[in-house]
Coordinates of C-alpha atoms (C1' of nucleotides) in Angstrom, one line a residue:
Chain A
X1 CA 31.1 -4.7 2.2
X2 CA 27.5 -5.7 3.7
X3 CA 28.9 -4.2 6.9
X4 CA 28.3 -0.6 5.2
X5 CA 24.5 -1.3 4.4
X6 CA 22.2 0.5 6.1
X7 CA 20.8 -1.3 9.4
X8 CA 16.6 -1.4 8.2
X9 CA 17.5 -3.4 5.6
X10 CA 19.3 -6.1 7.6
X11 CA 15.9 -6.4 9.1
X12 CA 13.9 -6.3 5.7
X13 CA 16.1 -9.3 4.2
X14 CA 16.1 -11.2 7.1
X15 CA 11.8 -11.4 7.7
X16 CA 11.9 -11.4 3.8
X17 CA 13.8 -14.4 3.5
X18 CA 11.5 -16.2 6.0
X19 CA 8.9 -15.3 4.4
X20 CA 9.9 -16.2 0.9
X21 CA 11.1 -20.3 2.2
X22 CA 7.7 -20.6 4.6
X23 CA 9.1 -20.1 8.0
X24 CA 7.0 -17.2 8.8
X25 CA 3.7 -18.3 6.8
X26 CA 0.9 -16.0 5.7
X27 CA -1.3 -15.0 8.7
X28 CA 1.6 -15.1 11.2
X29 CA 2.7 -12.4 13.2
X30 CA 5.7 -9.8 12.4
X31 CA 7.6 -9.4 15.8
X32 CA 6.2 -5.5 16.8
X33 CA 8.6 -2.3 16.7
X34 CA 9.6 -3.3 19.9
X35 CA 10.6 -6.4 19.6
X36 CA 12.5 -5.9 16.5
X37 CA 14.8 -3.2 18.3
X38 CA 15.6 -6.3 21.1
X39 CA 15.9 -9.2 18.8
X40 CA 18.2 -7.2 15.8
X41 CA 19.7 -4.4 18.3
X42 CA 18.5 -1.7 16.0
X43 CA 17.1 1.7 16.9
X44 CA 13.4 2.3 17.1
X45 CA 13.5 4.1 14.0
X46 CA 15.1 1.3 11.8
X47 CA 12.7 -1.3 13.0
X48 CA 9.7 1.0 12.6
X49 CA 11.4 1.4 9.0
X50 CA 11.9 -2.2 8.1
X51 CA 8.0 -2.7 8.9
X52 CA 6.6 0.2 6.4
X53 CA 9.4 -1.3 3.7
X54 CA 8.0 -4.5 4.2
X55 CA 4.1 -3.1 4.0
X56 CA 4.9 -1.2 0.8
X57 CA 6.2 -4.1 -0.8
X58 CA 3.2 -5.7 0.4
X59 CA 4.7 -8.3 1.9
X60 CA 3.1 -8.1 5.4
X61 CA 0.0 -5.9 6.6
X62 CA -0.2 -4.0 9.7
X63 CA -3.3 -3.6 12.0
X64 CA -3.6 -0.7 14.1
X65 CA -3.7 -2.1 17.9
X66 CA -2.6 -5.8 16.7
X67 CA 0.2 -5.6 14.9
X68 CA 2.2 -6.5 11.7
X69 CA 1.1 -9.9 10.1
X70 CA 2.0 -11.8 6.9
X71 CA 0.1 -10.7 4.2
X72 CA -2.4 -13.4 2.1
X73 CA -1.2 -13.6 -1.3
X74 CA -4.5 -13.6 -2.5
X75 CA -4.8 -15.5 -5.8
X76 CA -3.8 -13.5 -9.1
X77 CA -7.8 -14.4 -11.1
X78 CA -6.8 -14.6 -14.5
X79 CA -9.1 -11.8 -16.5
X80 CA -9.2 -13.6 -19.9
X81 CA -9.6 -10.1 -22.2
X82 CA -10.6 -12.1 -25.5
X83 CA -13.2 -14.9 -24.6
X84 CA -16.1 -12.4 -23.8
X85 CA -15.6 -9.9 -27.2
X86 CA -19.1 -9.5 -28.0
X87 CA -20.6 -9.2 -24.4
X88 CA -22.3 -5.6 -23.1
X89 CA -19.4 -6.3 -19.8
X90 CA -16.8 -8.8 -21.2
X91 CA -15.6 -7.7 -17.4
X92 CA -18.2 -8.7 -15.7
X93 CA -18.8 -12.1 -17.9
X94 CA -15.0 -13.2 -17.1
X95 CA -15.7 -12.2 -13.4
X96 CA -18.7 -14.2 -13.6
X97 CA -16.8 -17.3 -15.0
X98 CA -14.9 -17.5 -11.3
X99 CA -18.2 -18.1 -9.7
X100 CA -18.4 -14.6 -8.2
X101 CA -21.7 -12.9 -8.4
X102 CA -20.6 -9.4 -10.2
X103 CA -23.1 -6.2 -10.1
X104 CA -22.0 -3.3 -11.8
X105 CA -23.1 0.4 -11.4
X106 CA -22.7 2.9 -15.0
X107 CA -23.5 6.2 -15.6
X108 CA -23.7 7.7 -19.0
X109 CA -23.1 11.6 -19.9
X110 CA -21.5 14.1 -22.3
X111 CA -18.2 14.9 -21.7
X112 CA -15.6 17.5 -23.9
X113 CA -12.5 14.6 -25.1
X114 CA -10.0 16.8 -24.3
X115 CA -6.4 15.9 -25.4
X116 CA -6.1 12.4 -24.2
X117 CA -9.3 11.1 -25.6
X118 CA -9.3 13.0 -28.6
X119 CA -6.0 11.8 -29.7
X120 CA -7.4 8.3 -28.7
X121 CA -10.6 8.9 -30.7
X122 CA -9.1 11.0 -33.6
X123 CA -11.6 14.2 -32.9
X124 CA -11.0 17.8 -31.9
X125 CA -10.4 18.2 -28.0
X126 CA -13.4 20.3 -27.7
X127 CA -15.8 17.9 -29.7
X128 CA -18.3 16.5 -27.0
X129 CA -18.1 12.7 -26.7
X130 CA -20.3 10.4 -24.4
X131 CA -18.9 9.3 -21.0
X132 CA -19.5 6.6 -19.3
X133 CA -18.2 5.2 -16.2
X134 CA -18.5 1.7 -14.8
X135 CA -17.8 -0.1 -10.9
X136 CA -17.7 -3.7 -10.8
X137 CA -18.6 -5.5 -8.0
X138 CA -18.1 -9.0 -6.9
X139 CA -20.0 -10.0 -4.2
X140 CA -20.2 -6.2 -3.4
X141 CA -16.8 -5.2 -3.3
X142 CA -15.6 -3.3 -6.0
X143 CA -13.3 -5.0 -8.4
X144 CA -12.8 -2.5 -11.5
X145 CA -13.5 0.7 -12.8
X146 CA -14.2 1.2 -16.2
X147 CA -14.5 4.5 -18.1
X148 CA -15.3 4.1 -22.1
X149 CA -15.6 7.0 -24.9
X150 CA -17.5 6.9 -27.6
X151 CA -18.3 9.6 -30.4
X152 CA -21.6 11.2 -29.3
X153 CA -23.8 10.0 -32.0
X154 CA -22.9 5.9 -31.1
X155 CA -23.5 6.7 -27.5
X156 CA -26.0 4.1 -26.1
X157 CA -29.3 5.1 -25.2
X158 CA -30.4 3.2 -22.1
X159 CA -32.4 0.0 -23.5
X160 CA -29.4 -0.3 -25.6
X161 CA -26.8 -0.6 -23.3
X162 CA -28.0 -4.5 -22.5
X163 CA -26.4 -5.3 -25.5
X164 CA -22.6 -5.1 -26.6
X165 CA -20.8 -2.7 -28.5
X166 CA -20.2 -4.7 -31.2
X167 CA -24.0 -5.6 -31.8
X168 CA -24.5 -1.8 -31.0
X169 CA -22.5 -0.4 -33.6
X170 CA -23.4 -3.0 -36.6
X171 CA -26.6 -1.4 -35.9
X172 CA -25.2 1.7 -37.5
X173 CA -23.7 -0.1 -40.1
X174 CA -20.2 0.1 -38.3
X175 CA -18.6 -3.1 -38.1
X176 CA -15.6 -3.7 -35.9
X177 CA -12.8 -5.1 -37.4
X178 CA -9.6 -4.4 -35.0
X179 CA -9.1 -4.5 -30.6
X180 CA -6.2 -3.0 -29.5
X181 CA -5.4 -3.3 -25.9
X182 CA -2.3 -1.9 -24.2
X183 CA -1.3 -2.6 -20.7
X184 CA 0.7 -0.4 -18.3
X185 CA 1.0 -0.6 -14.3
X186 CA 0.9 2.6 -12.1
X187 CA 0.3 4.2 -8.6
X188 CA -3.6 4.6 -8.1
X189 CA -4.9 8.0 -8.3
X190 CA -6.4 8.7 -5.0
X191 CA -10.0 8.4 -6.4
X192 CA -9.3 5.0 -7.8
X193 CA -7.6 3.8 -4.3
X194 CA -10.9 5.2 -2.6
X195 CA -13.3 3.5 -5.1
X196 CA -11.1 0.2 -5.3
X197 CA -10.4 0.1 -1.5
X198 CA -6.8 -0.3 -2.1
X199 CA -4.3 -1.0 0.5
X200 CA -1.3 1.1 0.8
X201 CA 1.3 0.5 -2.2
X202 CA -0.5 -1.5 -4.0
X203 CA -0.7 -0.5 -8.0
X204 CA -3.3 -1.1 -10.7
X205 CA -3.2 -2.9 -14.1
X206 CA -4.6 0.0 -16.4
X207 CA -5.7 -1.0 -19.6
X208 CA -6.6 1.2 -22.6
X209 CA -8.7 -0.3 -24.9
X210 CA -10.0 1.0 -28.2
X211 CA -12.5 -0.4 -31.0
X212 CA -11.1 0.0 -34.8
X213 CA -14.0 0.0 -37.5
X214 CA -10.6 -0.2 -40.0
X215 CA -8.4 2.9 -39.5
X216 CA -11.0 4.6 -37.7
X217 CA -11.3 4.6 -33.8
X218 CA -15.0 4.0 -32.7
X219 CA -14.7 3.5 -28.6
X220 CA -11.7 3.6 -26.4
X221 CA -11.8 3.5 -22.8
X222 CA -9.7 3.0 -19.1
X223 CA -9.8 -0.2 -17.3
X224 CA -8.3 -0.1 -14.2
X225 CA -8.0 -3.2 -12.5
X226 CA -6.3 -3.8 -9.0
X227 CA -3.1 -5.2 -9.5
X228 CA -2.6 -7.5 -6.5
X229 CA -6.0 -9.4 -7.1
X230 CA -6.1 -9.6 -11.3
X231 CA -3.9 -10.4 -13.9
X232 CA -4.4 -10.2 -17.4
X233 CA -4.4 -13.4 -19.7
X234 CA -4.5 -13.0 -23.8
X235 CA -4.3 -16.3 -25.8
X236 CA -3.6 -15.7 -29.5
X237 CA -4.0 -18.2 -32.1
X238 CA -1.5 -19.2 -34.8
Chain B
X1 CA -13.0 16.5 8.4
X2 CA -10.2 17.0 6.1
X3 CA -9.2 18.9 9.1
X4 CA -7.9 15.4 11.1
X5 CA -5.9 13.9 8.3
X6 CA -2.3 13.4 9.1
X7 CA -0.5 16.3 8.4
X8 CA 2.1 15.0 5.9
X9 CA -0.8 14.3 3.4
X10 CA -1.8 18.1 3.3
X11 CA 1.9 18.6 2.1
X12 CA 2.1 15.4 -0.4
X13 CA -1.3 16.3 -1.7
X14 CA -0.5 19.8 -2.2
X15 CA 2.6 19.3 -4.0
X16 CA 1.1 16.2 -6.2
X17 CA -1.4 19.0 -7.4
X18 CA 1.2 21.2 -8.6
X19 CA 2.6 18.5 -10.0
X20 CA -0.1 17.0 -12.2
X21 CA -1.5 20.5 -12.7
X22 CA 1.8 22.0 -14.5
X23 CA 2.9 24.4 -11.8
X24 CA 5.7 22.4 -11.2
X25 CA 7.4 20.8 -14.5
X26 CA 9.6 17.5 -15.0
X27 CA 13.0 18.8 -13.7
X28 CA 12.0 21.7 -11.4
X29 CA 13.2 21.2 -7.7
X30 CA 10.6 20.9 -4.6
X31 CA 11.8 22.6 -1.7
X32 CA 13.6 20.8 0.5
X33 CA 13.1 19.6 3.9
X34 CA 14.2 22.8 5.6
X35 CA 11.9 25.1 3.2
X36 CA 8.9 22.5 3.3
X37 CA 8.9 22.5 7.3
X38 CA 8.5 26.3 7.5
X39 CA 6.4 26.7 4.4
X40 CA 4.0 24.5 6.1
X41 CA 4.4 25.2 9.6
X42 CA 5.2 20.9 10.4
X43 CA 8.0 19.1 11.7
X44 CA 10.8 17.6 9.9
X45 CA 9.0 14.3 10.3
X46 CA 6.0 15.2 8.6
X47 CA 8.2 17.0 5.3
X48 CA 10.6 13.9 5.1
X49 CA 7.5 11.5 5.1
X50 CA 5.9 13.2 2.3
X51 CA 8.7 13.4 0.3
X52 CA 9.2 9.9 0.7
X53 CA 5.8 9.1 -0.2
X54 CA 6.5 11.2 -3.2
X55 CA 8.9 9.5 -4.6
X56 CA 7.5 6.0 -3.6
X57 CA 4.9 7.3 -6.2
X58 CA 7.4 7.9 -8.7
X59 CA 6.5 11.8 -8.8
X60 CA 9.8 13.0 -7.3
X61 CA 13.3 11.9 -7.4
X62 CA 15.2 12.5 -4.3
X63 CA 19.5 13.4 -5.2
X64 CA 21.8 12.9 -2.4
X65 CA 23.6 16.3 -1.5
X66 CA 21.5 18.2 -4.2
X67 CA 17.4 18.0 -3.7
X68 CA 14.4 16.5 -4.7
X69 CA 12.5 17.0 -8.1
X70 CA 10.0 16.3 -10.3
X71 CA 10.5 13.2 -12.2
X72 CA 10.7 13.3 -15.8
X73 CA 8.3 10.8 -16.6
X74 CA 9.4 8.6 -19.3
X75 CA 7.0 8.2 -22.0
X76 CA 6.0 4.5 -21.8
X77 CA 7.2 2.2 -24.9
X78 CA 5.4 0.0 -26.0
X79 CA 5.9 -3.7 -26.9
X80 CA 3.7 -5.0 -29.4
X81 CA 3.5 -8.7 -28.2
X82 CA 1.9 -10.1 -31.7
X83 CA 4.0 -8.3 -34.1
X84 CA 6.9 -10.5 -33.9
X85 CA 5.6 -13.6 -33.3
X86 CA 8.0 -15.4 -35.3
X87 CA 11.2 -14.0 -34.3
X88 CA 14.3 -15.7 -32.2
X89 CA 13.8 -12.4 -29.7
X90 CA 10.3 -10.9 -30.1
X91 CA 11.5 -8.9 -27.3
X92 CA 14.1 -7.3 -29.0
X93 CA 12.4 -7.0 -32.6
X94 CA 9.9 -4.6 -30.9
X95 CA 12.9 -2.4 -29.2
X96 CA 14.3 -2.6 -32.5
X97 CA 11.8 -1.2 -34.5
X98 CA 12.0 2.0 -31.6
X99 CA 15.0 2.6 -33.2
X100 CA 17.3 1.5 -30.0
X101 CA 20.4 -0.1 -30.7
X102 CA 19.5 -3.5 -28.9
X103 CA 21.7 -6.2 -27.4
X104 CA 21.5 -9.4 -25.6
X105 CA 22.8 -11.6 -23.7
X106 CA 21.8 -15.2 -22.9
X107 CA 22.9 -18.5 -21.0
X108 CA 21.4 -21.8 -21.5
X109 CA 21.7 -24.4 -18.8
X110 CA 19.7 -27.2 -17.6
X111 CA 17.9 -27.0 -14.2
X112 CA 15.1 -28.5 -12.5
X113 CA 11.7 -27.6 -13.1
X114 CA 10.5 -26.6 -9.7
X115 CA 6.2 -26.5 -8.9
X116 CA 5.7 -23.6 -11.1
X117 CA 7.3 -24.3 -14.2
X118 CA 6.2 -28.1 -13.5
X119 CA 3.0 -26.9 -13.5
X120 CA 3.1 -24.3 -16.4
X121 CA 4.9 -27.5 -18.4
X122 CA 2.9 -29.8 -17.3
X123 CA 6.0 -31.8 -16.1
X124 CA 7.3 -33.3 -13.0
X125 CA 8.4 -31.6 -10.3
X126 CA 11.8 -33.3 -10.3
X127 CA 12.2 -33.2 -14.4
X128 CA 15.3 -31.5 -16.2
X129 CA 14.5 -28.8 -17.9
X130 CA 16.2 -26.3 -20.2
X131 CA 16.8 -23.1 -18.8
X132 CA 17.9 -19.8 -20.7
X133 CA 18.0 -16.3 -19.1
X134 CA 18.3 -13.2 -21.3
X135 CA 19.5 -10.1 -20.6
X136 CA 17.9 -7.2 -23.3
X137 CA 19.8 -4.1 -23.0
X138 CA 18.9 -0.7 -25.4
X139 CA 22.1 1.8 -25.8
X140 CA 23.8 -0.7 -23.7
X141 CA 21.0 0.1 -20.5
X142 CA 19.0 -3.3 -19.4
X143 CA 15.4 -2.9 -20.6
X144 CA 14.4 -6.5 -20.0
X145 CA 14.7 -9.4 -18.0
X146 CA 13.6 -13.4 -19.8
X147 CA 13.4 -16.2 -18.7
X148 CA 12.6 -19.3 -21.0
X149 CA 11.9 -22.7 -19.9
X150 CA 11.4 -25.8 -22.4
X151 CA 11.7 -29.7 -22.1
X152 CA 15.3 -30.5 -22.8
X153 CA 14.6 -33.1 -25.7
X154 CA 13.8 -29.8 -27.5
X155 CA 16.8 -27.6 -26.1
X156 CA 18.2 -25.1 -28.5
X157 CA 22.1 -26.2 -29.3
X158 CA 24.2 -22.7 -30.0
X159 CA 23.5 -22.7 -33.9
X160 CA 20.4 -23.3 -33.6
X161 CA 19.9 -20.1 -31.0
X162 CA 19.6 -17.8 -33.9
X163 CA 16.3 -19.3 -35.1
X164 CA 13.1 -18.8 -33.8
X165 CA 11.0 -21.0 -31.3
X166 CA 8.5 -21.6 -33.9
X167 CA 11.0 -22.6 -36.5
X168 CA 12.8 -25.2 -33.9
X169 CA 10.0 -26.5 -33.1
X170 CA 8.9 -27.4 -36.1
X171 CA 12.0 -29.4 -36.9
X172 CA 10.8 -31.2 -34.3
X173 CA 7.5 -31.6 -36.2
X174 CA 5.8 -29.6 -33.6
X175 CA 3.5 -27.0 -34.8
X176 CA 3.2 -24.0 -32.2
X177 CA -0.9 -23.4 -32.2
X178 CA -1.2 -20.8 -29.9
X179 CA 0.1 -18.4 -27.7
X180 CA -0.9 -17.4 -24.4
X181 CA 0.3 -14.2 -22.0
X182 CA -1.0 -13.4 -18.9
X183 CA 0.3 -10.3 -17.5
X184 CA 0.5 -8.9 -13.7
X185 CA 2.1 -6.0 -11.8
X186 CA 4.2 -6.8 -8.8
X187 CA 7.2 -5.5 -6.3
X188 CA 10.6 -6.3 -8.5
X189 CA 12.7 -8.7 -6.4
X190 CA 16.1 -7.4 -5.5
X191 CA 17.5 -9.3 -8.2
X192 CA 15.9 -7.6 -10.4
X193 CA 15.9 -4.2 -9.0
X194 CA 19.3 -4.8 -9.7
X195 CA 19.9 -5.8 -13.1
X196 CA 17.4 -3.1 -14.4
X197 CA 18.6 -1.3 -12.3
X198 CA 15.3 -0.1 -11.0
X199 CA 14.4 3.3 -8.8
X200 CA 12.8 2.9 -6.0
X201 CA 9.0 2.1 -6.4
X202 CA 8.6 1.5 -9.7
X203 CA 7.0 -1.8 -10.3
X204 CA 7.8 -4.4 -12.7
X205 CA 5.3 -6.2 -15.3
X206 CA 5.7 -9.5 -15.5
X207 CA 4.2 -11.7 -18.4
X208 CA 4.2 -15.4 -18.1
X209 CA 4.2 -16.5 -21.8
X210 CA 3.5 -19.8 -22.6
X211 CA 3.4 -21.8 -26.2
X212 CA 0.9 -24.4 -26.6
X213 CA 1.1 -27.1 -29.5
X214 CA -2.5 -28.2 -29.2
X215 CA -3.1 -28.9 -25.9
X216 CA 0.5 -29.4 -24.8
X217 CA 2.8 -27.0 -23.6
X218 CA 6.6 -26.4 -25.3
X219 CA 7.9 -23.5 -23.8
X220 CA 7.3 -21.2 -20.7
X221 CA 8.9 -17.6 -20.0
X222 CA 8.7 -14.9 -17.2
X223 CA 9.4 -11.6 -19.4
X224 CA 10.2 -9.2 -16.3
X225 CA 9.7 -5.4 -17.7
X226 CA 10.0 -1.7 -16.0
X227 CA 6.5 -0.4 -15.7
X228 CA 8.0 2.8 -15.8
X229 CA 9.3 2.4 -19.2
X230 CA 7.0 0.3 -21.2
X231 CA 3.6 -0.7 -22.0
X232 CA 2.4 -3.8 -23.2
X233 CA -0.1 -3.8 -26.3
X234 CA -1.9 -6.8 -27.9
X235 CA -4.2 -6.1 -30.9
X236 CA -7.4 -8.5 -31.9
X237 CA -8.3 -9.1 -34.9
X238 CA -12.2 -9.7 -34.6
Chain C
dA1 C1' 40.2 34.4 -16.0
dT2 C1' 40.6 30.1 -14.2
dC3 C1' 41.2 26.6 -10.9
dG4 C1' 40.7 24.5 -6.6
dC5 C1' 39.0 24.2 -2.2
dA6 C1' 36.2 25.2 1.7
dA7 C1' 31.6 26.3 3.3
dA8 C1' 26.9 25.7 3.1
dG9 C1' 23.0 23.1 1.9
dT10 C1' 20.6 18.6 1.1
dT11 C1' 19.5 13.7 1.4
dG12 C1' 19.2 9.5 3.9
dG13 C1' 20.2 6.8 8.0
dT14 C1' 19.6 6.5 12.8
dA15 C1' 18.2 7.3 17.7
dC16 C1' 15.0 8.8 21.1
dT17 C1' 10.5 10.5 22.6
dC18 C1' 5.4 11.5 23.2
dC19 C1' 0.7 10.5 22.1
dA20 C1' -3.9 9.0 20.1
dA21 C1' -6.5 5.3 18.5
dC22 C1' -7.3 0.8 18.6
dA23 C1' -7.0 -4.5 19.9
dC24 C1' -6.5 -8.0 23.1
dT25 C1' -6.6 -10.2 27.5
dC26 C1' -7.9 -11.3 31.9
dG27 C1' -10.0 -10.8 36.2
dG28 C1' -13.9 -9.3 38.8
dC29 C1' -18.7 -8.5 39.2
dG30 C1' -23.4 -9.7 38.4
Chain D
dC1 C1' -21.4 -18.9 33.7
dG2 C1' -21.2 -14.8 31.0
dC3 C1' -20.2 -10.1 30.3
dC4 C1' -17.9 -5.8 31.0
dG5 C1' -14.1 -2.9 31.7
dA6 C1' -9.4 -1.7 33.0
dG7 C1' -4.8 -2.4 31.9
dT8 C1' -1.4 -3.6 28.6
dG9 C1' 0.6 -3.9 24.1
dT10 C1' 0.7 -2.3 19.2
dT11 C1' 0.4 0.8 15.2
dG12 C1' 0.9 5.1 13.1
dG13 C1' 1.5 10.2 13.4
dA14 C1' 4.5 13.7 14.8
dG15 C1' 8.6 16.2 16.8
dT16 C1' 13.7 16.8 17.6
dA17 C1' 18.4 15.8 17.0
dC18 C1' 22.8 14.2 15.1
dC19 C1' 25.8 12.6 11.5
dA20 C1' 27.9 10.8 7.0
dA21 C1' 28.0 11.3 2.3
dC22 C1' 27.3 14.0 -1.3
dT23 C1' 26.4 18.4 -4.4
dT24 C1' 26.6 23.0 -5.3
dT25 C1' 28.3 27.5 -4.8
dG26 C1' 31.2 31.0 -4.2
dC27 C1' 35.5 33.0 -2.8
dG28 C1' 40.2 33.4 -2.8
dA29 C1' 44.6 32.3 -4.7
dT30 C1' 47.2 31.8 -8.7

DNA sequence: ATCGCAAAGTTGGTACTCCAACACTCGGCG
DNA sequence: CGCCGAGTGTTGGAGTACCAACTTTGCGAT
């Protein structure tokens, strides 16, 4: 019954198995297109196949001019989302914790909600809301973008924005009393693969946060977080 | 500049527009090979590539015999990790309360604990642990894929099954303190691609769960979830 | 009017080919 | 001894072609 399965994927499940029990290891070399079509009798095409399966699943990494290589697994950093609540950048301050030395880049401006934000935010799609977007950077390459929304008339002013959103909105009386996070994978938009310097078929971690001050929504934004370097830890007490 | 991109992206892009921009709706068909090589003057190579890199996105769905078309995209579900903390299947609780009809099924056996759950157990390598895998299925289609581990002293007999974690534990006079998920996006293994029975490039999320009594670890799972289907939502009290 | 079947269209697998851009190696020249 | 450059190998883009398996459609027979 294997006999009927298409011909690539012999090839894919044989270098996949080696891969997975450590007999090819990460940094060693993939045998190239022509190679494969030697060593598994295979057409051009199924070998050349086989390699951009293996890429997409981001198993091994090819270099134009060198050839296919095991990819590093580089280590999944844990991004602990509760230990930095009150911080302006609980991002950065969890980035910060793994030694890395994180700069980040934000830019503030008025922006219509439209339908996403508004329902997010509980206002009219044509109310104007403050906009800003973050980059993170550890050791300047760029970790995670960050977009948050806030009603207009919380919106930091630029000496404010050293300090967190919590301290921010007590400030206007406004206590926060609820996070709600929600976590979803998906492809990259093409800005976000640009501005995260993704590799081919790798996905993001997207995380939608909002602020409640009790039934009322007071900030909500987009993290998105590149899903073969992060992963999301939450620790909740009894 | 634009003008030396590869070919295929001018076609993926250009359909991914109509796509996100509502000219082409969940369900409507994008021409086919034939049609896309002379609507953009390429060759079949360049049409079939973007296609596939179409539906590696999870924008198109390709039929054998009929066409390609625009994928209906599921709304995502979400699975409200704190709700039900205290329930034999939190998993399930939060279908549930979607208003699926859920069922499961599970098998308990012992096994060896292996460097990671070692690890995540803080047991040795070579220890006997309990092992149960679930299979959650909603309307009778497989929505979720568990995997618990504990130290056998603890191991649920049958009866005791229907009972939560929480509550066998503390007829061991063990008190569960805290809770602690991290989450990550990753390439389903073919296993699993499989028993979800998973389209093509559509990642899974995978949340290693792991209860603490104090500073000691009683149970570990890997919860392995469509991220096509489902989001993953914590809330925070502050 | 309905049923069944054949023809046409479509996907996905496979093979072969040509080429540009790039990396690597090794030998020869200064 | 060191450096440069040519030759060789590799990836990734692109084209053409053939075929099996499948779906859809439409026509002809009942």
């Amino acid at each position: 019954m294997a006999t009927s399965d298409p011909v690539y994927l012999r090839v894919v499940e044989d270098i996949r198995r080696q891969i997975n029990d450590g007999t090819l290891l990460p940094g060693a070399p993939i045998p190239s297109r022509a190679q494969l079509t030697r060593k598994y009798q295979v057409g051009e095409t199924a070998a050349r196949h086989a390699l951009r399966v293996l890429a997409a699943e981001g198993l091994i990494i090819g270099r134009v001019g060198s050839g296919h290589y095991v990819r590093e697994q580089p280590e999944l950093s844990p991004l602990h989302r509760w230990r930095f609540l009150d911080h302006p950048a609980p991002f950065a301050a969890d980035l910060q914790s793994q030694g890395r030395r994180v700069t980040w880049d934000w830019h503030s401006e008025p922006a219509e909600a439209g339908p996403d934000i508004a329902r997010r935010l509980r206002v009219d799609e044509s109310v104007t809301v403050s906009r800003t977007r973050y980059v993170f950077r550890g050791d300047g390459k760029p970790l995670q973008l960050a977009t948050s929304y806030e009603p207009i008339e919380f919106a930091a002013h630029s000496e404010d924005e050293r300090r967190s959103l919590v301290t921010r909105m007590s400030a206007h009386g406004i206590k926060i009393t609820e996070i709600v996070e929600s976590v979803r994978t998906r492809v990259p938009r093409p800005t976000e693969s640009d501005a995260l310097d993704l590799p081919a078929g790798v996905h993001v971690l997207h995380v939608e946060r909002t602020h409640w001050a009790g039934d009322r929504p007071v900030e909500t934004s987009d993290i998105v977080i590149p899903g073969d370097r992060f992963q999301v830890v939450y620790s909740m007490p009894m």
